[in-house]
Tab-separated table of C-alpha atoms and ligand atoms in Angstrom:
chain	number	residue	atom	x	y	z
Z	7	UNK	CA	242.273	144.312	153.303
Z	8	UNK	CA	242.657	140.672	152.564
Z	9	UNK	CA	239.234	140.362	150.784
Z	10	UNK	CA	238.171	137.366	153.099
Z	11	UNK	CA	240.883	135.594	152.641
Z	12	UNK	CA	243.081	134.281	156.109
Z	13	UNK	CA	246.300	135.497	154.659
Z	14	UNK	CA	247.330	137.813	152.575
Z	15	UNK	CA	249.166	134.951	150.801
Z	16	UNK	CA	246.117	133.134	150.021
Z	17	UNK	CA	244.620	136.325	148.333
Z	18	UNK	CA	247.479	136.473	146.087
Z	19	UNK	CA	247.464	133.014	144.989
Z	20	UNK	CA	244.147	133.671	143.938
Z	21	UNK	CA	244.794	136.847	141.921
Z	22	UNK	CA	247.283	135.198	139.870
Z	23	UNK	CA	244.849	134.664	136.781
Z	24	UNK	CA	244.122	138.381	137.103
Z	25	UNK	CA	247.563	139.547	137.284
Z	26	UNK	CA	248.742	136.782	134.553
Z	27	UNK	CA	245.751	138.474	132.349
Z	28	UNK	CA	246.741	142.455	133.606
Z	29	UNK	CA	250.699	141.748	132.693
Z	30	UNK	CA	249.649	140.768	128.853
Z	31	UNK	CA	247.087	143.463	128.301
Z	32	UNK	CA	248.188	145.830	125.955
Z	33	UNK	CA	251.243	144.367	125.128
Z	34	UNK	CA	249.994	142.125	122.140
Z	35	UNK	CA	247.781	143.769	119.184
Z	36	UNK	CA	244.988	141.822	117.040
Z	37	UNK	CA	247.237	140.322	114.505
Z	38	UNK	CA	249.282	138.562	117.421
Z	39	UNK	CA	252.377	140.678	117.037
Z	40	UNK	CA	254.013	142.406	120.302
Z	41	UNK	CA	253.924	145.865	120.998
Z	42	UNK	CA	256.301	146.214	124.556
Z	43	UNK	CA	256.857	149.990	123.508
Z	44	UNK	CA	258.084	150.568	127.017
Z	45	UNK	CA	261.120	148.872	126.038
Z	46	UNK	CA	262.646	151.776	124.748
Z	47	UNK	CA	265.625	150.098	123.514
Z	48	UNK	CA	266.290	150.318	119.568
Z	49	UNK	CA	265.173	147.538	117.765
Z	50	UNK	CA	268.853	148.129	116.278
Z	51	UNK	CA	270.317	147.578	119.421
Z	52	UNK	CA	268.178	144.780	120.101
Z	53	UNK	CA	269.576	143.001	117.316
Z	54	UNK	CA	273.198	143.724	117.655
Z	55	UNK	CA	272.728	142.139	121.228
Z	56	UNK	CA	275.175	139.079	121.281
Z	57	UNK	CA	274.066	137.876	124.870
Z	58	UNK	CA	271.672	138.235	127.682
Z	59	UNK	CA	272.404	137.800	131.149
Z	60	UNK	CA	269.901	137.471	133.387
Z	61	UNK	CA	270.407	138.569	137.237
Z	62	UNK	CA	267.931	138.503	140.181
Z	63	UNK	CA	267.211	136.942	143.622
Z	64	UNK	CA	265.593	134.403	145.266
Z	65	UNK	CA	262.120	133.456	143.759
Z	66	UNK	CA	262.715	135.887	140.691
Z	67	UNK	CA	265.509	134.441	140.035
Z	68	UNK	CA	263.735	131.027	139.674
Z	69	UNK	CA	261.640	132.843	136.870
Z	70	UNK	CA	265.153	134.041	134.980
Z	71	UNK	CA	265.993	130.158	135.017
Z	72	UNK	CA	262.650	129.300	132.945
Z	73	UNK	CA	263.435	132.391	130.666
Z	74	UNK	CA	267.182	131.289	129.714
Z	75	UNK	CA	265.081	128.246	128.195
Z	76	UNK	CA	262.522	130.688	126.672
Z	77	UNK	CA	265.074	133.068	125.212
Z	78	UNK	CA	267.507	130.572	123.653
Z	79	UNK	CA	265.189	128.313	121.798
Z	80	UNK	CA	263.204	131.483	120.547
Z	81	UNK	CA	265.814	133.971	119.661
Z	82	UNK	CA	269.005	131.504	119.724
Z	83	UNK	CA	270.848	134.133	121.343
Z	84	UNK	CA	272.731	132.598	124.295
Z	85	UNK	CA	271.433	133.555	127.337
Z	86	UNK	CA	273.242	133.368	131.240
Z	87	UNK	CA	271.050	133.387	134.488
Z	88	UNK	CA	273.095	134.580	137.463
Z	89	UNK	CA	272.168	134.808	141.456
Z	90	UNK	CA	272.549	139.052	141.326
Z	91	UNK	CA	274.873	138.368	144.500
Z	92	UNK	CA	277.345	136.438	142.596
Z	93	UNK	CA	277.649	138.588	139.757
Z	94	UNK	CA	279.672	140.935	140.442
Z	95	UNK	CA	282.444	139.418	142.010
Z	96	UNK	CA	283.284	137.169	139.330
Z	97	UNK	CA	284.654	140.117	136.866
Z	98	UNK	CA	281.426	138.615	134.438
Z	99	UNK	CA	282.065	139.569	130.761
Z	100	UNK	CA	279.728	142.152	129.626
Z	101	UNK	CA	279.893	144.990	126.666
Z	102	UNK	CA	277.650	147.001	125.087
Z	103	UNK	CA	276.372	143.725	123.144
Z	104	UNK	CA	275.136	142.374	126.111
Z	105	UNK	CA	271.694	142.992	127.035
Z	106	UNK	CA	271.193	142.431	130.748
Z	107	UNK	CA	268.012	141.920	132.395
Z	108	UNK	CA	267.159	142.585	135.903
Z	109	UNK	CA	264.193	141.097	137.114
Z	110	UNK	CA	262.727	142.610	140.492
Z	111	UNK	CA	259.227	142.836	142.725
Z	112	UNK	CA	260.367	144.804	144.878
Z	113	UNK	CA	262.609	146.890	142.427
Z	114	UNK	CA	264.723	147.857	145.474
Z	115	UNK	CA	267.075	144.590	145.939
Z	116	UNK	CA	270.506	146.021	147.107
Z	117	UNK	CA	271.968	142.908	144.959
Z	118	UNK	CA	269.945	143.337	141.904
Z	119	UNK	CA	270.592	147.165	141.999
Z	120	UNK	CA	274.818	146.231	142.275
Z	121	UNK	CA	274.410	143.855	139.692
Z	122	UNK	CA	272.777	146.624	137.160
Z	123	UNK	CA	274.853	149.137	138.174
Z	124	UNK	CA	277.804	146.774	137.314
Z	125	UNK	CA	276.790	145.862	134.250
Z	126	UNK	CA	275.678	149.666	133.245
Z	127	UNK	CA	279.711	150.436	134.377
Z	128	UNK	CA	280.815	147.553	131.579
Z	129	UNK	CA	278.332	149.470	128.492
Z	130	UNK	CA	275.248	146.794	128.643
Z	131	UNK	CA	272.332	148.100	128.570
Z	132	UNK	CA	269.719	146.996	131.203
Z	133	UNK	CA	266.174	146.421	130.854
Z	134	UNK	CA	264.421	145.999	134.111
Z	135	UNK	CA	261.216	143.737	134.649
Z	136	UNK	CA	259.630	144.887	138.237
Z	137	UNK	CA	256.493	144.984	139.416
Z	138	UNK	CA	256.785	148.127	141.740
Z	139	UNK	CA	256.431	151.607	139.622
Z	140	UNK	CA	259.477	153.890	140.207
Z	141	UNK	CA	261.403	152.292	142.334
Z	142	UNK	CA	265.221	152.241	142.373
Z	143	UNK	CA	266.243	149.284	140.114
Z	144	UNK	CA	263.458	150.872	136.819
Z	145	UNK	CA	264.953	154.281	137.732
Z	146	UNK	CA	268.117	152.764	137.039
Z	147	UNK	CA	267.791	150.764	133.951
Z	148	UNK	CA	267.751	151.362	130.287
Z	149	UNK	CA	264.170	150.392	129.967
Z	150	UNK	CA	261.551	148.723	132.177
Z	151	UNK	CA	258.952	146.180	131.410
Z	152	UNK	CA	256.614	146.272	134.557
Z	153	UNK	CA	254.720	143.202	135.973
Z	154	UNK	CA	250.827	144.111	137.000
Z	155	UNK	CA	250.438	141.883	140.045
Z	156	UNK	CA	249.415	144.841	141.928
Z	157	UNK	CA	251.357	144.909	145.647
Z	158	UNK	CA	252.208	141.950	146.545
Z	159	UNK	CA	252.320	142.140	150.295
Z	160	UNK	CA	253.203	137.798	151.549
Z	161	UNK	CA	256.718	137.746	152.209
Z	162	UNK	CA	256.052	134.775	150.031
Z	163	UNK	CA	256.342	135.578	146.222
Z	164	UNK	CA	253.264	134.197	144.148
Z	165	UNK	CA	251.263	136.568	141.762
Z	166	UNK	CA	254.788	138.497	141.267
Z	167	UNK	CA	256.761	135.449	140.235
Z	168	UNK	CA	253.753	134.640	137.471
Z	169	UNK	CA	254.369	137.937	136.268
Z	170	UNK	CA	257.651	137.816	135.781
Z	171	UNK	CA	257.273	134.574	134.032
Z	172	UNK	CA	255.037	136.434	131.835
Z	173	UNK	CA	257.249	139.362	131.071
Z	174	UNK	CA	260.220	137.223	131.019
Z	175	UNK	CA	258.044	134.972	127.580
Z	176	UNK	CA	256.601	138.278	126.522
Z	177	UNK	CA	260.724	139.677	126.157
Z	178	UNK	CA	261.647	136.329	124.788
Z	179	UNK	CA	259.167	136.998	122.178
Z	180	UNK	CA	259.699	140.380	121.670
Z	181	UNK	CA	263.483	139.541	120.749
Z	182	UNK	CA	262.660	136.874	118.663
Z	183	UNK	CA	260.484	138.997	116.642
Z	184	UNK	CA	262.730	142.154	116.428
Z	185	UNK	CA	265.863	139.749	115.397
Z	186	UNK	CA	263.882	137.005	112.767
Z	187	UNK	CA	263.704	133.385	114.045
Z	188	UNK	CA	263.040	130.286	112.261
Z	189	UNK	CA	260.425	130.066	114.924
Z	190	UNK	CA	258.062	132.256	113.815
Z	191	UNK	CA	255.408	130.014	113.255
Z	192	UNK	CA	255.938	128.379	116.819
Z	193	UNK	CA	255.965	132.079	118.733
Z	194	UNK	CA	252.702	133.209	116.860
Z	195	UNK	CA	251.214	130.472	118.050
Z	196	UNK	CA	252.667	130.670	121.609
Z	197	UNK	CA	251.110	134.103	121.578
Z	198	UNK	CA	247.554	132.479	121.134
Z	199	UNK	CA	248.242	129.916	123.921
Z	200	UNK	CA	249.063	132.933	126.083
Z	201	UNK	CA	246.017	134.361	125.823
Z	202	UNK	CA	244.202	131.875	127.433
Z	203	UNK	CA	246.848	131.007	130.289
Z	204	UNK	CA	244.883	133.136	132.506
Z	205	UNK	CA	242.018	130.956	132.034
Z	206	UNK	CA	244.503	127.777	132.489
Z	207	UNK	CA	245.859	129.016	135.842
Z	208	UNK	CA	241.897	129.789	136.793
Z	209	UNK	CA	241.374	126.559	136.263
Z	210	UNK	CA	244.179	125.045	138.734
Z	211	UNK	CA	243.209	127.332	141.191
Z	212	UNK	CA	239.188	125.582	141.367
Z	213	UNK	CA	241.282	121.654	141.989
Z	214	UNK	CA	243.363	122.572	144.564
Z	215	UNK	CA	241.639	121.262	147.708
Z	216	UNK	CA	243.386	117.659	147.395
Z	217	UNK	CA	246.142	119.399	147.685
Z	218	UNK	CA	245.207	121.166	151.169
Z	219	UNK	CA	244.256	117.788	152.404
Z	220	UNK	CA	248.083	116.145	150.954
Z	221	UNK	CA	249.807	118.883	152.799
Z	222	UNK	CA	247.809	118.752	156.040
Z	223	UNK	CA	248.938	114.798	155.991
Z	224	UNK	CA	252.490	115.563	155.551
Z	225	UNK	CA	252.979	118.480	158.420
Z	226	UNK	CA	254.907	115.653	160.439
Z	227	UNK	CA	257.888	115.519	158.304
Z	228	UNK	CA	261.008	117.485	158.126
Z	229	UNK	CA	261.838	116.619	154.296
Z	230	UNK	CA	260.672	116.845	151.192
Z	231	UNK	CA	262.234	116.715	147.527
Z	232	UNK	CA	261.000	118.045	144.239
Z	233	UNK	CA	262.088	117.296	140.900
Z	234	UNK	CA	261.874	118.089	137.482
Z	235	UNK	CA	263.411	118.508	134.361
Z	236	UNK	CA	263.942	121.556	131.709
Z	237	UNK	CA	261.441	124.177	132.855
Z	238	UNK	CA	260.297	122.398	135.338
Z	239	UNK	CA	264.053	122.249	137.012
Z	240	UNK	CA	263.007	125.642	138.354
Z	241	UNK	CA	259.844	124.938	139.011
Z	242	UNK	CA	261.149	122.555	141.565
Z	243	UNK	CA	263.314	125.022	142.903
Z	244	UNK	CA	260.835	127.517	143.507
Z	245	UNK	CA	258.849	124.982	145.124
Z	246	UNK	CA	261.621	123.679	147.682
Z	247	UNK	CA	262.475	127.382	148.332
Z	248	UNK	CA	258.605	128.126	149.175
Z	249	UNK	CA	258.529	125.326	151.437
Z	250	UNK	CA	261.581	126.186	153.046
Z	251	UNK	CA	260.389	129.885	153.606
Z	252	UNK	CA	256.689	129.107	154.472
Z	253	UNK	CA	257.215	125.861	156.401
Z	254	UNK	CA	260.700	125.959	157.666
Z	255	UNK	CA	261.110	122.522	156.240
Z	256	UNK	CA	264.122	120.920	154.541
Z	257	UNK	CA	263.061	121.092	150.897
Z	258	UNK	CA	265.779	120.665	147.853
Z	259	UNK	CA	265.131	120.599	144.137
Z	260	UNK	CA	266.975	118.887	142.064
Z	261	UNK	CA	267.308	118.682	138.628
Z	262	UNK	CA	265.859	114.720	137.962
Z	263	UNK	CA	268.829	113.598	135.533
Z	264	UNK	CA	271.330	114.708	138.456
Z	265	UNK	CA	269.616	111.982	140.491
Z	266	UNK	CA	271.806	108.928	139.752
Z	267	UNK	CA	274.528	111.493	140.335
Z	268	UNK	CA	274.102	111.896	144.296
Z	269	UNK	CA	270.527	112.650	145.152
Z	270	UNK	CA	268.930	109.376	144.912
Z	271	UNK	CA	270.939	108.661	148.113
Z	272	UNK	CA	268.528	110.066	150.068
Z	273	UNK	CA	265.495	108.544	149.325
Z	274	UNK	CA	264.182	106.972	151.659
Z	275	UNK	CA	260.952	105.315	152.744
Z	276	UNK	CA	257.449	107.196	152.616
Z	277	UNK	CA	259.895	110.312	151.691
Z	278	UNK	CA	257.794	112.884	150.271
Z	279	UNK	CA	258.896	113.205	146.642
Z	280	UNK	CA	257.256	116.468	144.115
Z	281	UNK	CA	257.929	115.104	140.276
Z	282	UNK	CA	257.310	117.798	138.083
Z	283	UNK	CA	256.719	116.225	134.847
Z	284	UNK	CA	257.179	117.841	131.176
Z	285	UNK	CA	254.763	117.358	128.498
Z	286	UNK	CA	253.748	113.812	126.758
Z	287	UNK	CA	253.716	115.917	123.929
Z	288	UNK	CA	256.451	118.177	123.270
Z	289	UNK	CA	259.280	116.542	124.559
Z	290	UNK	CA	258.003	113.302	124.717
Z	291	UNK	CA	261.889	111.928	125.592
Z	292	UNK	CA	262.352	114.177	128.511
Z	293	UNK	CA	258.873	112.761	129.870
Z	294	UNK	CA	259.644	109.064	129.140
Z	295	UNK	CA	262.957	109.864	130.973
Z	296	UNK	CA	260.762	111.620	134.305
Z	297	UNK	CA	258.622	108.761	134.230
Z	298	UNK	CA	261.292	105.831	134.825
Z	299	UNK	CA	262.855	108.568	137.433
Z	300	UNK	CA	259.506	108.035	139.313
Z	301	UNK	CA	259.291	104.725	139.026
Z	302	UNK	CA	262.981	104.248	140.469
Z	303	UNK	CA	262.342	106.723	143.339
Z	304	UNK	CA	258.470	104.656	144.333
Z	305	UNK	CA	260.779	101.295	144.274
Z	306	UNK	CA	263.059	102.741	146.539
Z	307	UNK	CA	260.248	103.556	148.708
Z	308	UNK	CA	259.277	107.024	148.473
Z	309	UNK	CA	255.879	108.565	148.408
Z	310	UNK	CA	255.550	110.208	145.015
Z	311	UNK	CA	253.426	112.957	144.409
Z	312	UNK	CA	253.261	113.970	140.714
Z	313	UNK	CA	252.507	117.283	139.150
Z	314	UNK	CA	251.213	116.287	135.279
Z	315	UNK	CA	249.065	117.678	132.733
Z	316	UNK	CA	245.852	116.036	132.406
Z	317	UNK	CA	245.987	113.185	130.004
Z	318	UNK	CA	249.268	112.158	131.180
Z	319	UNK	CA	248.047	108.827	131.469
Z	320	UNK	CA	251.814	107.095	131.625
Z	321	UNK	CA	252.617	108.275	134.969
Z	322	UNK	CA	249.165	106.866	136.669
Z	323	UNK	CA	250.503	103.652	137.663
Z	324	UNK	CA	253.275	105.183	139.604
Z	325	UNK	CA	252.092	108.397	141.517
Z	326	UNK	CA	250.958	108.150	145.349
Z	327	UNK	CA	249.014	111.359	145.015
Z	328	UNK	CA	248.358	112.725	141.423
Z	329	UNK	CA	248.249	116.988	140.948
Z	330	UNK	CA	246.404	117.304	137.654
Z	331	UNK	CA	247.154	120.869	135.265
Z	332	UNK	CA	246.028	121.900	132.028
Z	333	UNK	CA	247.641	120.901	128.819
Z	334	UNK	CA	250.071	124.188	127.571
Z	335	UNK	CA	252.869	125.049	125.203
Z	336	UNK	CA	256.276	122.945	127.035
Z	337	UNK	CA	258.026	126.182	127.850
Z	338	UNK	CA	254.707	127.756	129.412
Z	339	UNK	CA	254.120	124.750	131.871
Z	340	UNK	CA	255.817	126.728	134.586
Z	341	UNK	CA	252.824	129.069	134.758
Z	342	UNK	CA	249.974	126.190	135.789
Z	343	UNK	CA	252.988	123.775	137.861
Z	344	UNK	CA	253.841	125.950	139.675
Z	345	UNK	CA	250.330	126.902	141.266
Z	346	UNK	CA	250.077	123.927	142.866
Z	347	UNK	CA	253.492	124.162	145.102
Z	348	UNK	CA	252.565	127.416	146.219
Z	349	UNK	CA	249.126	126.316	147.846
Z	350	UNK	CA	251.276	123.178	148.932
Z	351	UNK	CA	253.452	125.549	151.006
Z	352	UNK	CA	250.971	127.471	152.326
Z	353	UNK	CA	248.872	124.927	153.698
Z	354	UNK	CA	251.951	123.275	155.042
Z	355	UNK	CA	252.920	126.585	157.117
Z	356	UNK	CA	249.323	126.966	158.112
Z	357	UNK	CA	249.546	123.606	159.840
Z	358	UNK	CA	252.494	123.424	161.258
Z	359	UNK	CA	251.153	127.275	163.036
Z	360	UNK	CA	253.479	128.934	161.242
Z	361	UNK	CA	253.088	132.782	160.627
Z	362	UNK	CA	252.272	132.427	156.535
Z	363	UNK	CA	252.504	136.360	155.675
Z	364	UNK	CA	255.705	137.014	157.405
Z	365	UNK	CA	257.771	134.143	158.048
Z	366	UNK	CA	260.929	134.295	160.861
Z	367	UNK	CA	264.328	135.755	159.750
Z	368	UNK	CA	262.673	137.192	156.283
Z	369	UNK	CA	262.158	140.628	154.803
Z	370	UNK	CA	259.821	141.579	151.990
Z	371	UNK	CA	262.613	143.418	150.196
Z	372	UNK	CA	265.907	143.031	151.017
Z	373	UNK	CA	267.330	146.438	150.925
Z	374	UNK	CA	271.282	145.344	152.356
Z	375	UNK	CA	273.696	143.347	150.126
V	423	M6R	O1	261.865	142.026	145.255
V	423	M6R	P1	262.691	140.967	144.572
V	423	M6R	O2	261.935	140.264	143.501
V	423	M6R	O3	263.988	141.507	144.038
V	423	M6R	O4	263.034	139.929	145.701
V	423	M6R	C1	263.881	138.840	145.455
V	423	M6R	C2	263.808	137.816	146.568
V	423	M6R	O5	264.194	138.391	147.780
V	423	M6R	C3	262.402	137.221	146.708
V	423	M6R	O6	261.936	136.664	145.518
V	423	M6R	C4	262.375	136.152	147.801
V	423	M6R	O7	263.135	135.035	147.409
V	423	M6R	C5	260.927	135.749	148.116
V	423	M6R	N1	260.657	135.889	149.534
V	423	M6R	C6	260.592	134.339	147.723
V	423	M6R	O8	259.281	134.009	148.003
């Protein structure tokens, strides 16, 4: 059942360039244009919609983060991320403008499903991205765009958060296309890119075993920190909260301009420190700014292990252990960076003996509010 592999964890990890390649298949024709007919909401509606609001849990929530930054530079159409347990209670302000979007593996979160059903109650209309056919948050929604991981069955989420990421550009796309952007240009070619990511993520998956060997070094501690900036914010996130989950470790992410704000406090000496760094090329400031964060944490003593694409020469001279990934679009980095943390985790659980498919305390979907 796990095809040779210890865990099913590790199988999933491995099926993410498959499932990457399954969730895009169909869904883009030869001349590059999207074709998501599942989304059966009017392309009138569509662009009447005045705001999106994103809701979701835990690690799919980490994907609506790295949407919000997909949807608003694409479409310009403001765009909220919300944890689906929060929603609710805060009386959010939703109308038949508002085009919510639900995003689910499981499909049967109890605080997803509230937070659609809310949001249905106020007019929005809901468009569900889930990986699990017919289950209750697609029965539930206006539309559905489903994710083809195929089960995910790790506690841990892996090939399912790709997906989503994938769905989440692919509706990002989709809107700016219905609606006319000034980015036209820039989301025909993001559509090429994407049609190789499969092959980028393929390619992170063959250079992981220095990573095995940097988290079989660090099974002694109880802390580590990631960081990162614009899409790689969440990516830090998701990485904390897999370490967390998978190796009952303190992890945080932080956000690395909030540093100077609190944060840096706690560095401390040989402190494990994830960097996930943006592009040299797109946004060349954010990486010049990621870089001197680095070199501020190293002086103050902690052990720096950087996640940058290859070529990223600048940030040689300052990372302990260097995590190499292939050059992409800025906004589809999330898809290769976050590979890496993911086998991190694992191999951290695995030696530290901790159960990797079904960690304590946790529940493959979380069915109560
Ligand atoms: O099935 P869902 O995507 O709605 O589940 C949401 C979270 O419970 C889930 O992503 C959880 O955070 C994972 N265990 C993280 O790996």
């Amino acid at each position: 059942e796990k095809g040779g592999y210890d865990y099913f964890m590790l199988k999933e990890i491995a099926e993410q360039p498959k499932a990457v390649a399954d969730t895009l298949l169909g869904r883009i024709d030869g001349a590059g244009s999207l074709t998501l007919d599942e989304v059966r909401i009017p392309a009138n509606v569509l662009r009447e919609v005045d705001k999106v609001v994103i809701v979701a849990c835990g690690t799919a929530f980490h994907a609506g983060l790295i949407a919000k930054y997909a949807i608003e530079h694409w479409t310009r159409v403001p765009c909220e991320v919300e944890l689906a347990s929060e929603f609710r209670y805060r009386d959010p302000i939703l109308d038949q403008q508002t085009l919510v979007v639900a995003i689910s593996q499981s499909g049967e979160t109890m605080d997803t499903l509230m937070a659609l059903r809310h949001a249905r109650e106020q007019g929005a209309k809901v468009l569900a991205i889930c990986n699990t056919n017919g289950s209750t948050i697609p029965r539930e929604s206006d539309a559905v765009l489903y994710t083809h991981a195929g089960p995910e069955v790790a506690v841990a989420s892996t090939k399912a958060f790709l997906t989503q990421l994938v769905a989440c550009y692919l509706v990002a796309l989709y809107l700016g296309q219905v609606r006319g952007t000034k980015y036209a240009d820039e989301i025909r070619a993001v559509v090429r890119d994407l049609a190789s990511i499969s092959g980028a993520v393929e390619r992170v998956l063959e250079t992981m075993e220095p990573v095995r060997e940097l988290a079989r070094s660090l099974a002694g501690k109880n802390t580590v920190l990631f960081l990162g900036r614009h899409v790689g914010y969440p990516v830090a996130l998701e990485g904390a909260l897999k370490l967390k989950e998978l190796a009952y470790m303190h992890a945080e992410g932080f956000a690395a301009g909030e540093l100077k704000h609190g944060p840096i406090a706690l560095i401390e000496d040989d402190l494990p420190v994830v960097v996930v760094v943006p592009s040299p090329r797109g946004r060349s400031v954010l990486h010049d700014k990621i870089v001197s964060n680095i070199q501020e944490i190293r002086a103050r003593g902690a052990r720096t292990i950087v996640v940058a694409e290859e070529g990223d020469d600048a940030v040689v001279p300052y990372a302990d252990h260097l995590i190499r990934v292939p050059v992409t679009p800025t906004l589809l980095q999330p898809l290769v960076a976050t590979v890496p943390l993911q086998v991190f985790a694992c191999e951290l659980a695995t030696a530290r003996g901790n159960e990797v498919d079904q960690p304590r305390n946790l529940a493959k979907s979380v069915t109560v509010e």
